Structures are given as C-alpha cells and as structure tokens.
CSV table of C-alpha atoms in Angstrom, one decimal:
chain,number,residue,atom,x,y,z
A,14,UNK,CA,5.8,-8.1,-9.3
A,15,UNK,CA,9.0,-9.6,-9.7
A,16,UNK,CA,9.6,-10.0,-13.3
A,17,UNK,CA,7.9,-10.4,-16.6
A,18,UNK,CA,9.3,-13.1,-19.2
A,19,UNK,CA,8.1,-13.8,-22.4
A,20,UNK,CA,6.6,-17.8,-23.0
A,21,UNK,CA,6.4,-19.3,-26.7
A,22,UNK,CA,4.7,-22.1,-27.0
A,23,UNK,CA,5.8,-24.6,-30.1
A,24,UNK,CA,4.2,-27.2,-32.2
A,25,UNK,CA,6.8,-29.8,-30.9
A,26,UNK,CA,9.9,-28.3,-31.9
A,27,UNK,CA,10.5,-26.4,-28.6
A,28,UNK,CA,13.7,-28.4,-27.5
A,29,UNK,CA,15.1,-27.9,-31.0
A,30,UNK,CA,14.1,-23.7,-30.8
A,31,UNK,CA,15.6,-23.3,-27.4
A,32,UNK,CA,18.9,-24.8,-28.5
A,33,UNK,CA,18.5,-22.0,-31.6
A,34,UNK,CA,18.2,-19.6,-29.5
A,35,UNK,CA,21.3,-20.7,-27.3
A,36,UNK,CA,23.2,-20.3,-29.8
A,37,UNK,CA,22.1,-17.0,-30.9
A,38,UNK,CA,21.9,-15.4,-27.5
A,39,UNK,CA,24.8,-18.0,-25.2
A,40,UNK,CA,23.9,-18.7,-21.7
A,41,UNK,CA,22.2,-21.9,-20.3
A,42,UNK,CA,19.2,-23.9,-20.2
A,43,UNK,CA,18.4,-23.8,-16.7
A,44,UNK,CA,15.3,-25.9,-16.9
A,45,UNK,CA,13.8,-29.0,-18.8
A,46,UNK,CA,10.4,-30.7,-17.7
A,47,UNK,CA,9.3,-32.7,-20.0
A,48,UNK,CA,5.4,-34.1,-20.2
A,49,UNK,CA,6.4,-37.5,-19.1
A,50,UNK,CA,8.1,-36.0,-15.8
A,51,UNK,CA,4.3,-34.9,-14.7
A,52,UNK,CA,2.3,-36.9,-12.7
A,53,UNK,CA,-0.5,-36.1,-15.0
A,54,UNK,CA,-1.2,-38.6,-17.1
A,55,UNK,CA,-0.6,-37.6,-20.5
A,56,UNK,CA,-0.8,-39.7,-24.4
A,57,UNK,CA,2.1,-41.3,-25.0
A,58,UNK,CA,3.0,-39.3,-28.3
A,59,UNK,CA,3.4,-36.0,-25.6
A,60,UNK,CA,6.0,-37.8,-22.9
A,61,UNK,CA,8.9,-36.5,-24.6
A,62,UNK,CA,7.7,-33.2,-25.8
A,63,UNK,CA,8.3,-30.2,-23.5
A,64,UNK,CA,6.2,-29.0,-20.5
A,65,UNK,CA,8.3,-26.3,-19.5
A,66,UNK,CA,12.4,-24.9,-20.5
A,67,UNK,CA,13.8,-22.0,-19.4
A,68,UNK,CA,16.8,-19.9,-22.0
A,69,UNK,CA,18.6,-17.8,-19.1
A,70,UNK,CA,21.3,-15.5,-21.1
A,71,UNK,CA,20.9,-12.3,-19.6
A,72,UNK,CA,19.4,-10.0,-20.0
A,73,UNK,CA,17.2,-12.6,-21.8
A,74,UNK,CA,15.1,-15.0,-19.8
A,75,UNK,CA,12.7,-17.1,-22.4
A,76,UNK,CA,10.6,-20.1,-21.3
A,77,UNK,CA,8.4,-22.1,-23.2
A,78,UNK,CA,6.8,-25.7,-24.1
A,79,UNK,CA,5.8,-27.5,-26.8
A,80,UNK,CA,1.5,-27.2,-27.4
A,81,UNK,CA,0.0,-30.0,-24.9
A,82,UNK,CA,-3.2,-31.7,-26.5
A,83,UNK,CA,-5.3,-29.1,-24.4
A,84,UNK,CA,-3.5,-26.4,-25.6
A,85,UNK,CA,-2.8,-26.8,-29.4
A,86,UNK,CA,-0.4,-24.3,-31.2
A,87,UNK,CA,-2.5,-22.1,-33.9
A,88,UNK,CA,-0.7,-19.2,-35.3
A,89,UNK,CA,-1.3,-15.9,-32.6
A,90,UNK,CA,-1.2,-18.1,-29.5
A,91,UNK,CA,2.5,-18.8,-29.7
A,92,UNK,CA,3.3,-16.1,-27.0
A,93,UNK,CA,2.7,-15.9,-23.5
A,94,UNK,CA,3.5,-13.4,-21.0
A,95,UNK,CA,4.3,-14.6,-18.0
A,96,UNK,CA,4.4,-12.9,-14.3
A,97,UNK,CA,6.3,-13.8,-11.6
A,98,UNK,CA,5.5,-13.0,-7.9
A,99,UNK,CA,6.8,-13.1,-4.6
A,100,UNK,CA,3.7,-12.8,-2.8
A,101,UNK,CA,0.0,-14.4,-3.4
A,102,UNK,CA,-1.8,-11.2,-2.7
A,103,UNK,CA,-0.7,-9.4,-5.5
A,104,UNK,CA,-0.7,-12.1,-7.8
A,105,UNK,CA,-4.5,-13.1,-6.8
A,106,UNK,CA,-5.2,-9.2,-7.2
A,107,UNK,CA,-3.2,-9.0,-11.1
A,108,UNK,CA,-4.9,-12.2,-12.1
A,109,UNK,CA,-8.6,-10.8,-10.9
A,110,UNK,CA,-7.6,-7.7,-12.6
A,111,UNK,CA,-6.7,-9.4,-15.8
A,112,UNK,CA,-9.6,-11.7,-15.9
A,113,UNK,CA,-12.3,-9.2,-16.1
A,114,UNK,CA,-14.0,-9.9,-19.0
A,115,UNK,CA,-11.6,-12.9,-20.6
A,116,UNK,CA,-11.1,-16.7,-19.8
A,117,UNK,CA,-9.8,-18.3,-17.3
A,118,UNK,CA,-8.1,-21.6,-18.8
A,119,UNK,CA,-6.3,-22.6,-15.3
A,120,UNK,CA,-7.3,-21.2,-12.2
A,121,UNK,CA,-4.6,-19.9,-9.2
A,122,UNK,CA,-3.7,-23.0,-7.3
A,123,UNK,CA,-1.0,-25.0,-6.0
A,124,UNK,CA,0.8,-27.4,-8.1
A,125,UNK,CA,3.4,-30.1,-8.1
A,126,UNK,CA,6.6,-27.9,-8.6
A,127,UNK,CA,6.1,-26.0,-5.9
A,128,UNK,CA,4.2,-22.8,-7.0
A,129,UNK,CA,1.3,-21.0,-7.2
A,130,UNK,CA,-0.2,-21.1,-10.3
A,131,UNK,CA,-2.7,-19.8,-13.1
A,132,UNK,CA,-3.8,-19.5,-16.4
A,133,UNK,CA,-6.0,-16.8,-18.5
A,134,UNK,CA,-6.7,-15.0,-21.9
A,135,UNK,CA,-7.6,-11.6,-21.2
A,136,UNK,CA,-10.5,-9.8,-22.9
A,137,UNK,CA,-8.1,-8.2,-25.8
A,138,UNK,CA,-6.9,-12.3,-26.5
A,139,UNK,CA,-3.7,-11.8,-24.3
A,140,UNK,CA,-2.3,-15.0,-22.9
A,141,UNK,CA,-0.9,-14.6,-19.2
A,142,UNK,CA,0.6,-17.1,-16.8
A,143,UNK,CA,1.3,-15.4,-13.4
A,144,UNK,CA,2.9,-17.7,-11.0
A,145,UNK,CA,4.2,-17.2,-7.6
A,146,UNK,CA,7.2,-19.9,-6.0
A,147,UNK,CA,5.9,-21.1,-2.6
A,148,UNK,CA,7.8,-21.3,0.7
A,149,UNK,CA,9.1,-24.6,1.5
C-alpha cells in the first residue's frame, strides 16, 4: 500500500472547507474536478459542486467532494478512508478483504482519470475508496 488519506465528503460546501483548511494548515490545492468536468451526466444543480479536491500541505494530504445525488451527506458518512496502491493485486486482495460481509457501492474498475477504482462500506459501516493510478 502506498498511503492512506483521509476523504470528507460535504453537503456542497466542500470548495469553501478546503479553502478553510488552506488557511489553517498552508500548502496547495493540487486538484479540482468538479461534477460538470465528468462525462457522466449529472443534474444541473451538481455541475459546479465538487467531484474530487485534494489539500496537499504536508504532512497533511485531505481530499474530498461535495455529496453527489447517489451519495447524500447524512451525519457519520462524512469520512472516507481512502487507499492508494501501486499495484492491482494487492488492491483487488484489500478490497476482497474489506468486503467480506459489507457493501460494495462501486466495484474495482477502470475509470476516466486514469485509475483503478472502487467503492465499499465494510461490515463495521466503514467507508473505503482504494484506488490504484494506471500505467499510461
């Protein structure tokens, strides 16, 4: 495993928290995808809010996004963990692992910014995104 991050999810107000927490911690926003930038097709009210933003000040490294209208924010399910990988073995074994006897919400697969990637709620309620950055 490469490294483990904390992800907060917000109820629209993620942009507006990250720059918070810029200010409380320095360093840079290394990373803005908004909904709009997808080629998913989302409601128009969502095309602004946040996909995905990264906080890199280290020894802090925060992501986050705003809640999507899949994945609505209710108090508890504001934090993430998420895994990063370098290879897909040991991500499909820690996501196997972790899905005993929880939800799967995204399976492992490929996606549009160039990763590997999946979504689950383990049997305790624990939110995990493991992803793993392709080769080009």
């Amino acid at each position: 495993m490469h490294s483990f991050n904390p992800y907060l999810t917000f109820d629209g107000n993620c942009e507006e928290a990250f720059q918070f927490y810029q200010n409380c911690f320095g360093g840079k926003i290394s990373i803005i995808q908004r909904f709009g930038d997808s080629p998913m097709p989302v409601p128009d009210a969502y095309k602004d809010k946040i996909m995905h933003m990264e906080l890199e000040a280290a020894p802090v490294h925060m992501m986050g996004s705003d809640g999507s209208p899949q994945h609505q924010v209710i108090k508890g399910n504001t934090v993430t963990f998420n895994l990063a990988f370098q290879d897909t073995e040991e991500q499909d074994a820690i996501f196997n692992k972790l899905a005993e006897g929880g939800q799967v919400s995204m399976p492992l697969e490929n996606t549009f910014w160039g990763s590997r990637f999946g979504m689950l709620t383990d049997k305790f309620g624990v939110h995990w995104m493991l992803n793993c950055q392709l080769s080009s």
